[in-house]
PDB file of C-alpha atoms in Angstrom:
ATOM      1  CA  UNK A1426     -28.268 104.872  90.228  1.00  0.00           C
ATOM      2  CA  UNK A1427     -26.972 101.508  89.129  1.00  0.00           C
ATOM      3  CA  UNK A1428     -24.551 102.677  86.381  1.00  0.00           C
ATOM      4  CA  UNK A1429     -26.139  99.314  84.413  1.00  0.00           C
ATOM      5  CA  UNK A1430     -29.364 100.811  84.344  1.00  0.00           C
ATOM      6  CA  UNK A1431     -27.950 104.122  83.122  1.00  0.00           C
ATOM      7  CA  UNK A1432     -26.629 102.220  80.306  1.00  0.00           C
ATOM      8  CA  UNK A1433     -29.957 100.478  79.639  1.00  0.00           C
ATOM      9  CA  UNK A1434     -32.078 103.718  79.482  1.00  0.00           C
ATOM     10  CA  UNK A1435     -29.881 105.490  77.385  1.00  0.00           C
ATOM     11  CA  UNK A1436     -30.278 102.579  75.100  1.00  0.00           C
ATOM     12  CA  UNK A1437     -33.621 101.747  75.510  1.00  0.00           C
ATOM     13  CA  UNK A1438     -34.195 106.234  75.147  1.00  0.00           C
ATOM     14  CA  UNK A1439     -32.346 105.552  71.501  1.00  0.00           C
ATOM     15  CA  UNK A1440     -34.728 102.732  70.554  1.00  0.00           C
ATOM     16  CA  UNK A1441     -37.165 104.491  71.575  1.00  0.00           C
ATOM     17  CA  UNK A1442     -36.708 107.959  69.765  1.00  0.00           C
ATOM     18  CA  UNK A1443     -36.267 105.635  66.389  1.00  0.00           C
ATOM     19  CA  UNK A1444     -39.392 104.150  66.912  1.00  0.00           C
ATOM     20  CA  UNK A1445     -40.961 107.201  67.985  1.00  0.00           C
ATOM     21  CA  UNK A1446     -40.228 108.945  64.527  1.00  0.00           C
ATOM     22  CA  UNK A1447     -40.579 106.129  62.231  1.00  0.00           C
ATOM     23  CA  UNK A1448     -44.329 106.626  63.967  1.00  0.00           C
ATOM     24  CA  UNK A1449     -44.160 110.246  63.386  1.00  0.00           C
ATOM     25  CA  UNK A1450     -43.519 109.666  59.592  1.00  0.00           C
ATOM     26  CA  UNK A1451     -45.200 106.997  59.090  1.00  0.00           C
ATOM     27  CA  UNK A1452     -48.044 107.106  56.110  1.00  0.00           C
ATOM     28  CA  UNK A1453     -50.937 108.832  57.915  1.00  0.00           C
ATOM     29  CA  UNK A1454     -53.466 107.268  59.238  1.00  0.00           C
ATOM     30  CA  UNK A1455     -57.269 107.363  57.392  1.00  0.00           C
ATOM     31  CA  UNK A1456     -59.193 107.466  60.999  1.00  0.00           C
ATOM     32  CA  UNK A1457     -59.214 110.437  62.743  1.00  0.00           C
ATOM     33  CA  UNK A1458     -61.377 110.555  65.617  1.00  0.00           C
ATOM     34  CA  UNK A1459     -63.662 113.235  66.651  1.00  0.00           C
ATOM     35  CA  UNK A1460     -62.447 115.243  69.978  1.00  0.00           C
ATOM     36  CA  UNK A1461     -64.517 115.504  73.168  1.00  0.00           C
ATOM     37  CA  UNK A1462     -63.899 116.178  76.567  1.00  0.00           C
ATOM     38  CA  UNK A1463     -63.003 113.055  78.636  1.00  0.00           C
ATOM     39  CA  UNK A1464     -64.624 112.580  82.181  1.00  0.00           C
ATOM     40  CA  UNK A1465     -63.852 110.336  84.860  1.00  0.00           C
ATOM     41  CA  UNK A1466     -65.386 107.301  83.391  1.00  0.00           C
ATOM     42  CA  UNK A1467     -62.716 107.504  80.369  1.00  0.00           C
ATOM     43  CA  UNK A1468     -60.466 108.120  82.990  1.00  0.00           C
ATOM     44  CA  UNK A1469     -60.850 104.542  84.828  1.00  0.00           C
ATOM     45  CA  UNK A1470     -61.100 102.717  80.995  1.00  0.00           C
ATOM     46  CA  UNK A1471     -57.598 104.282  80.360  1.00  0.00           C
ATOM     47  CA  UNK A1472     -56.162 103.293  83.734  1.00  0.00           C
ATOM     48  CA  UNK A1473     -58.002  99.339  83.749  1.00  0.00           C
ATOM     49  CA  UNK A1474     -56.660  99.200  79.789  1.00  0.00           C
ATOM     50  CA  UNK A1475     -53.228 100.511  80.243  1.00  0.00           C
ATOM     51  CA  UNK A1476     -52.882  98.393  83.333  1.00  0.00           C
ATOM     52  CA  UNK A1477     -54.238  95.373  82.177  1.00  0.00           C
ATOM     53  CA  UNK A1478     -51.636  96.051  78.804  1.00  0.00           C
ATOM     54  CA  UNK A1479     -48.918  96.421  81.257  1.00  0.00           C
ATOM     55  CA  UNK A1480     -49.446  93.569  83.324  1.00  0.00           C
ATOM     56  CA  UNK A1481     -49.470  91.140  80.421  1.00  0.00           C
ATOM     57  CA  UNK A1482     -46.198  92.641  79.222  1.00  0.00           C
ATOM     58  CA  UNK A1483     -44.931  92.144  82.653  1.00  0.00           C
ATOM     59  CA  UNK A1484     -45.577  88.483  82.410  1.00  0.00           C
ATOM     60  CA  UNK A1485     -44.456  88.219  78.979  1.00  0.00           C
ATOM     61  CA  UNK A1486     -41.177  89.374  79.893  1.00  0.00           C
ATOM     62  CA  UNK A1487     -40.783  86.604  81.257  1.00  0.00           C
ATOM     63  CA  UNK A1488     -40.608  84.841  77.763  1.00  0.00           C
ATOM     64  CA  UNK A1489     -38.140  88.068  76.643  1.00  0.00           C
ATOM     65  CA  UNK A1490     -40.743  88.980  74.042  1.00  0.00           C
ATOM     66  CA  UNK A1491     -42.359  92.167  75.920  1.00  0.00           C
ATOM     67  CA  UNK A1492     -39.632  94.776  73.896  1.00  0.00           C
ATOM     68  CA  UNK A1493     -41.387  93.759  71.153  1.00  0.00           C
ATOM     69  CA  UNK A1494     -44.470  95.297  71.945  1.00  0.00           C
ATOM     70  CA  UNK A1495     -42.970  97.945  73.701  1.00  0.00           C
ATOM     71  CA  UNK A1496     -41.671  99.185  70.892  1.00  0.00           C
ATOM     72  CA  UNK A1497     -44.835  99.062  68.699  1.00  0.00           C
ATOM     73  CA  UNK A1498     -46.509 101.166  71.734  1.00  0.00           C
ATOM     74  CA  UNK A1499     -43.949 103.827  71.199  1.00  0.00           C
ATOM     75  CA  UNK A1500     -44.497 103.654  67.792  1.00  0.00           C
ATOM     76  CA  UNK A1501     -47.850 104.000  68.163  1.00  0.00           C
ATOM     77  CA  UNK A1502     -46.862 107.044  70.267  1.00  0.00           C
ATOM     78  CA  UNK A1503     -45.250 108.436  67.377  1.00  0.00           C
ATOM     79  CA  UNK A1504     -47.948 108.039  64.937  1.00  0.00           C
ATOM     80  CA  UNK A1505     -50.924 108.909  67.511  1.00  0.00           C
ATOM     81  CA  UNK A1506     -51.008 112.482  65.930  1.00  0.00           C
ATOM     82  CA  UNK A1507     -52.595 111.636  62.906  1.00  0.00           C
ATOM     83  CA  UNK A1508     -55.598 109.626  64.640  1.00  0.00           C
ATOM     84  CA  UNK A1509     -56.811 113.693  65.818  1.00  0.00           C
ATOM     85  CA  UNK A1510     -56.302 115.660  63.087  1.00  0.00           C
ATOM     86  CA  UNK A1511     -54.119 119.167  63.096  1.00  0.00           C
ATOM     87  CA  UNK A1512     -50.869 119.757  64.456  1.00  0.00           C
ATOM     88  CA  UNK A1513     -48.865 117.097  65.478  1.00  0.00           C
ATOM     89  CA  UNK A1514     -46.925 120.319  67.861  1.00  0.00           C
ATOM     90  CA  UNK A1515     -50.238 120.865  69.519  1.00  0.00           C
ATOM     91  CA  UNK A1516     -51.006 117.385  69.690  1.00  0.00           C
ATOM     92  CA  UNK A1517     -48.002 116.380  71.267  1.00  0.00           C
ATOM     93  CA  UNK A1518     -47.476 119.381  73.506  1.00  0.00           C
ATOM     94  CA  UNK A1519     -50.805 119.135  75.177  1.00  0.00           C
ATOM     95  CA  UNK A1520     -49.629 114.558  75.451  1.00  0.00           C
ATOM     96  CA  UNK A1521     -46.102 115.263  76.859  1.00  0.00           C
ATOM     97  CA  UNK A1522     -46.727 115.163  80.278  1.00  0.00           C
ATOM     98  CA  UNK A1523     -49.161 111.735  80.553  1.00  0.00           C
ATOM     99  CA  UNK A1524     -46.852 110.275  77.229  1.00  0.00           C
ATOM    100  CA  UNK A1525     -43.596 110.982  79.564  1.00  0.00           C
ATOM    101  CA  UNK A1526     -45.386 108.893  82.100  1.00  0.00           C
ATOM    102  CA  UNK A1527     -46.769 106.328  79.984  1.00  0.00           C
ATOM    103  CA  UNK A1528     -42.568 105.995  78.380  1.00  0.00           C
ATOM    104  CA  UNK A1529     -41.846 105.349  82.367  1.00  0.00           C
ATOM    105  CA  UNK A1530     -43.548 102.569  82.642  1.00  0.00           C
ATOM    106  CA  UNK A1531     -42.897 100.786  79.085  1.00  0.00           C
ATOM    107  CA  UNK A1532     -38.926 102.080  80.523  1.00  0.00           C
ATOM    108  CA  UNK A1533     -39.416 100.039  83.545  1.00  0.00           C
ATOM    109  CA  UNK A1534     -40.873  96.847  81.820  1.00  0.00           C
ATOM    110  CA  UNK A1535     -38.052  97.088  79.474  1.00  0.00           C
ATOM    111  CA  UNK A1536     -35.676  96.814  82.805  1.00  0.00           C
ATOM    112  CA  UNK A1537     -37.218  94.082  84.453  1.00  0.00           C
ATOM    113  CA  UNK A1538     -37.203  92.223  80.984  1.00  0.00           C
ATOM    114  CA  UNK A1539     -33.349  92.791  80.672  1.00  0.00           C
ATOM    115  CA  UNK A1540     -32.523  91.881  84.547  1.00  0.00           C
ATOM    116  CA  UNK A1541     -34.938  88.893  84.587  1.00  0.00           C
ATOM    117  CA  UNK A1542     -32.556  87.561  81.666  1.00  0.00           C
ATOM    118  CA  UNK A1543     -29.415  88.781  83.733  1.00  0.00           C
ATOM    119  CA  UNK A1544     -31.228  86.827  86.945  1.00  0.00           C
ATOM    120  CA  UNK A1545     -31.666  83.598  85.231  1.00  0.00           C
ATOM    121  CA  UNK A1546     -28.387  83.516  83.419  1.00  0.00           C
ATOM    122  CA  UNK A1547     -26.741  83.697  86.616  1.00  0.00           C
ATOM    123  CA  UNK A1548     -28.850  81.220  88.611  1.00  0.00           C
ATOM    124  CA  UNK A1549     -28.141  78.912  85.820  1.00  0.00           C
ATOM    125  CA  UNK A1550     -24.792  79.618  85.766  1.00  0.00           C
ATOM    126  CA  UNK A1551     -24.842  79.344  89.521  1.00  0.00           C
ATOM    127  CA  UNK A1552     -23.857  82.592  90.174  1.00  0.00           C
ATOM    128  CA  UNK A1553     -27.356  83.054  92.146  1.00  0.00           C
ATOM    129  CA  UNK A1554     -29.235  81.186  93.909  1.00  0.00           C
ATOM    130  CA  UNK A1555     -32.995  80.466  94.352  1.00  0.00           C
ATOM    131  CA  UNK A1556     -33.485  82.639  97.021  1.00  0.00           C
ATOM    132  CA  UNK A1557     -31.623  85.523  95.158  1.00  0.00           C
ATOM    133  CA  UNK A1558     -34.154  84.725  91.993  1.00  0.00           C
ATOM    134  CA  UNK A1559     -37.181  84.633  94.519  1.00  0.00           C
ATOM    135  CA  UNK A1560     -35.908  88.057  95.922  1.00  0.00           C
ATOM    136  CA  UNK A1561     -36.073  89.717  92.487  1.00  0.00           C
ATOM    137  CA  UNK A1562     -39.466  88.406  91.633  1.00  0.00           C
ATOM    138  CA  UNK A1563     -40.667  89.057  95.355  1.00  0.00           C
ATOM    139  CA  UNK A1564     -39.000  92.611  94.995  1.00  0.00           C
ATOM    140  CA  UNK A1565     -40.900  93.150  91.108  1.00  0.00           C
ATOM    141  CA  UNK A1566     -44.046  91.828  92.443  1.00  0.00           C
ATOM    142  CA  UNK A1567     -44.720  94.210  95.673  1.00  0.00           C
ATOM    143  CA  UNK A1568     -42.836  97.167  94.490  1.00  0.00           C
ATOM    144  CA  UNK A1569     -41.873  97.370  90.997  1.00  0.00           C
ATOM    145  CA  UNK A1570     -45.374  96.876  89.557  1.00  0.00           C
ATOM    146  CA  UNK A1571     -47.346  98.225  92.267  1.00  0.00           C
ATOM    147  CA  UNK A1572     -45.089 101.228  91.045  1.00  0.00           C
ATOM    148  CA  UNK A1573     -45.556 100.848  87.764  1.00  0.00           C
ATOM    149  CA  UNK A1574     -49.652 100.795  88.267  1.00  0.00           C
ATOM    150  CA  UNK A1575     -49.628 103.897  89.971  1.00  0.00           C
ATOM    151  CA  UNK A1576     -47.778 105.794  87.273  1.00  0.00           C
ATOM    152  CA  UNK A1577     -50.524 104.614  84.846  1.00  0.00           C
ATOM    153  CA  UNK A1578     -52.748 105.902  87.409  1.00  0.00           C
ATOM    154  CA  UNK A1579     -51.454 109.405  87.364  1.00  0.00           C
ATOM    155  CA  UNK A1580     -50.830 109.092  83.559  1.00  0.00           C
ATOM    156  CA  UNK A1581     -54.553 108.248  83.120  1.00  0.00           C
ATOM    157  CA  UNK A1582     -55.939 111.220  85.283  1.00  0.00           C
ATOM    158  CA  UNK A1583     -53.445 113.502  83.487  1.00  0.00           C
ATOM    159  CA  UNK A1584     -54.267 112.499  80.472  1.00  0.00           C
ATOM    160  CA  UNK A1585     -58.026 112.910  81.016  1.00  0.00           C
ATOM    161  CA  UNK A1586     -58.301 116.116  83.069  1.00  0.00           C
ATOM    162  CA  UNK A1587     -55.510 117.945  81.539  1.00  0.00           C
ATOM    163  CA  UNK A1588     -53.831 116.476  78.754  1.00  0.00           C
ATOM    164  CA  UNK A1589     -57.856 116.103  76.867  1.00  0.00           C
ATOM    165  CA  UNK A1590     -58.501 119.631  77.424  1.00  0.00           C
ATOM    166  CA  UNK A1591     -55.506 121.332  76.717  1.00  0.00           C
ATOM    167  CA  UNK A1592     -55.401 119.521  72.963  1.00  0.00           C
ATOM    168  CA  UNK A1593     -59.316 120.719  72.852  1.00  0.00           C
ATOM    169  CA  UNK A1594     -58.208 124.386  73.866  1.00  0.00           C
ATOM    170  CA  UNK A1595     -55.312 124.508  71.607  1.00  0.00           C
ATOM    171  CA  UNK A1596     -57.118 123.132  68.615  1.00  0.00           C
ATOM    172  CA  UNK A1597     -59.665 126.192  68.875  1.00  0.00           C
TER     173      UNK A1597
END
């Protein structure tokens, strides 16, 4: 592994454990919505609405805004305890595995925001040239999001058929 991109998820895993708890403790939230057991309908509105979130903060990355939101989704990670109810343990043991996913991906949109920057500074500084630029995009476009979609795949099936009924199990 690149030892750049070591750097930039150990920094990007610091954000993202201060966002994380300032979610946690943040003021609870008045909503909290009833628990049922998800099918495979839920399933594909979790998968087309992650996706479709994902995408867009694929493309505003290319403005260098996307960490922005990012962040607010792992703060909203943080704080999605209170929307059920009960224990934030059971809630967040039975979420680990599809929320571990779900970080992936925001990890991976965080990266391609950073090295977009890095790919751009150094075409304009001529240290690149077009084709290296068109590479990287070619390179995000039929791998890195393709990728990136798939995870949200598995995240959304995980999160449906086991993730749903583990937090319905443990709550009884």
């Amino acid at each position: 592994m690149n030892p750049w991109h070591k750097k930039l998820i150990l920094i990007f895993s610091v954000l993202s454990l201060i966002f994380f708890f300032i979610g946690f403790f943040s003021p609870e939230s008045t909503d909290i919505h009833p628990m049922y057991k998800l099918g495979f309908g839920d399933a594909c509105f979790i998968f087309l609405f992650n996706t479709i979130n994902i995408l867009i903060m694929f493309a505003i990355s290319l403005l260098g805004i996307s960490p922005i939101f990012l962040f607010k989704f792992i703060f909203g990670m943080g704080a999605g305890w209170q929307s059920v109810g009960g224990s934030p343990w059971l809630y967040y043991a039975a979420s680990l595995i599809h929320g571990l996913l779900e970080w992936i991906v925001i990890l991976i949109v965080f990266i391609f925001t950073i090295e977009h920057f890095q790919f751009l500074i150094s075409y304009f500084m001529k240290k690149k040239n077009a084709e290296q630029l068109k590479k990287f995009y070619f390179k995000t476009c039929v791998r890195t999001v393709p990728l990136a979609v798939f995870i949200l795949l598995i995240s959304a099936l995980v999160e449906v058929y086991i993730s749903n009924r583990l937090l319905i199990f443990l709550s009884k």
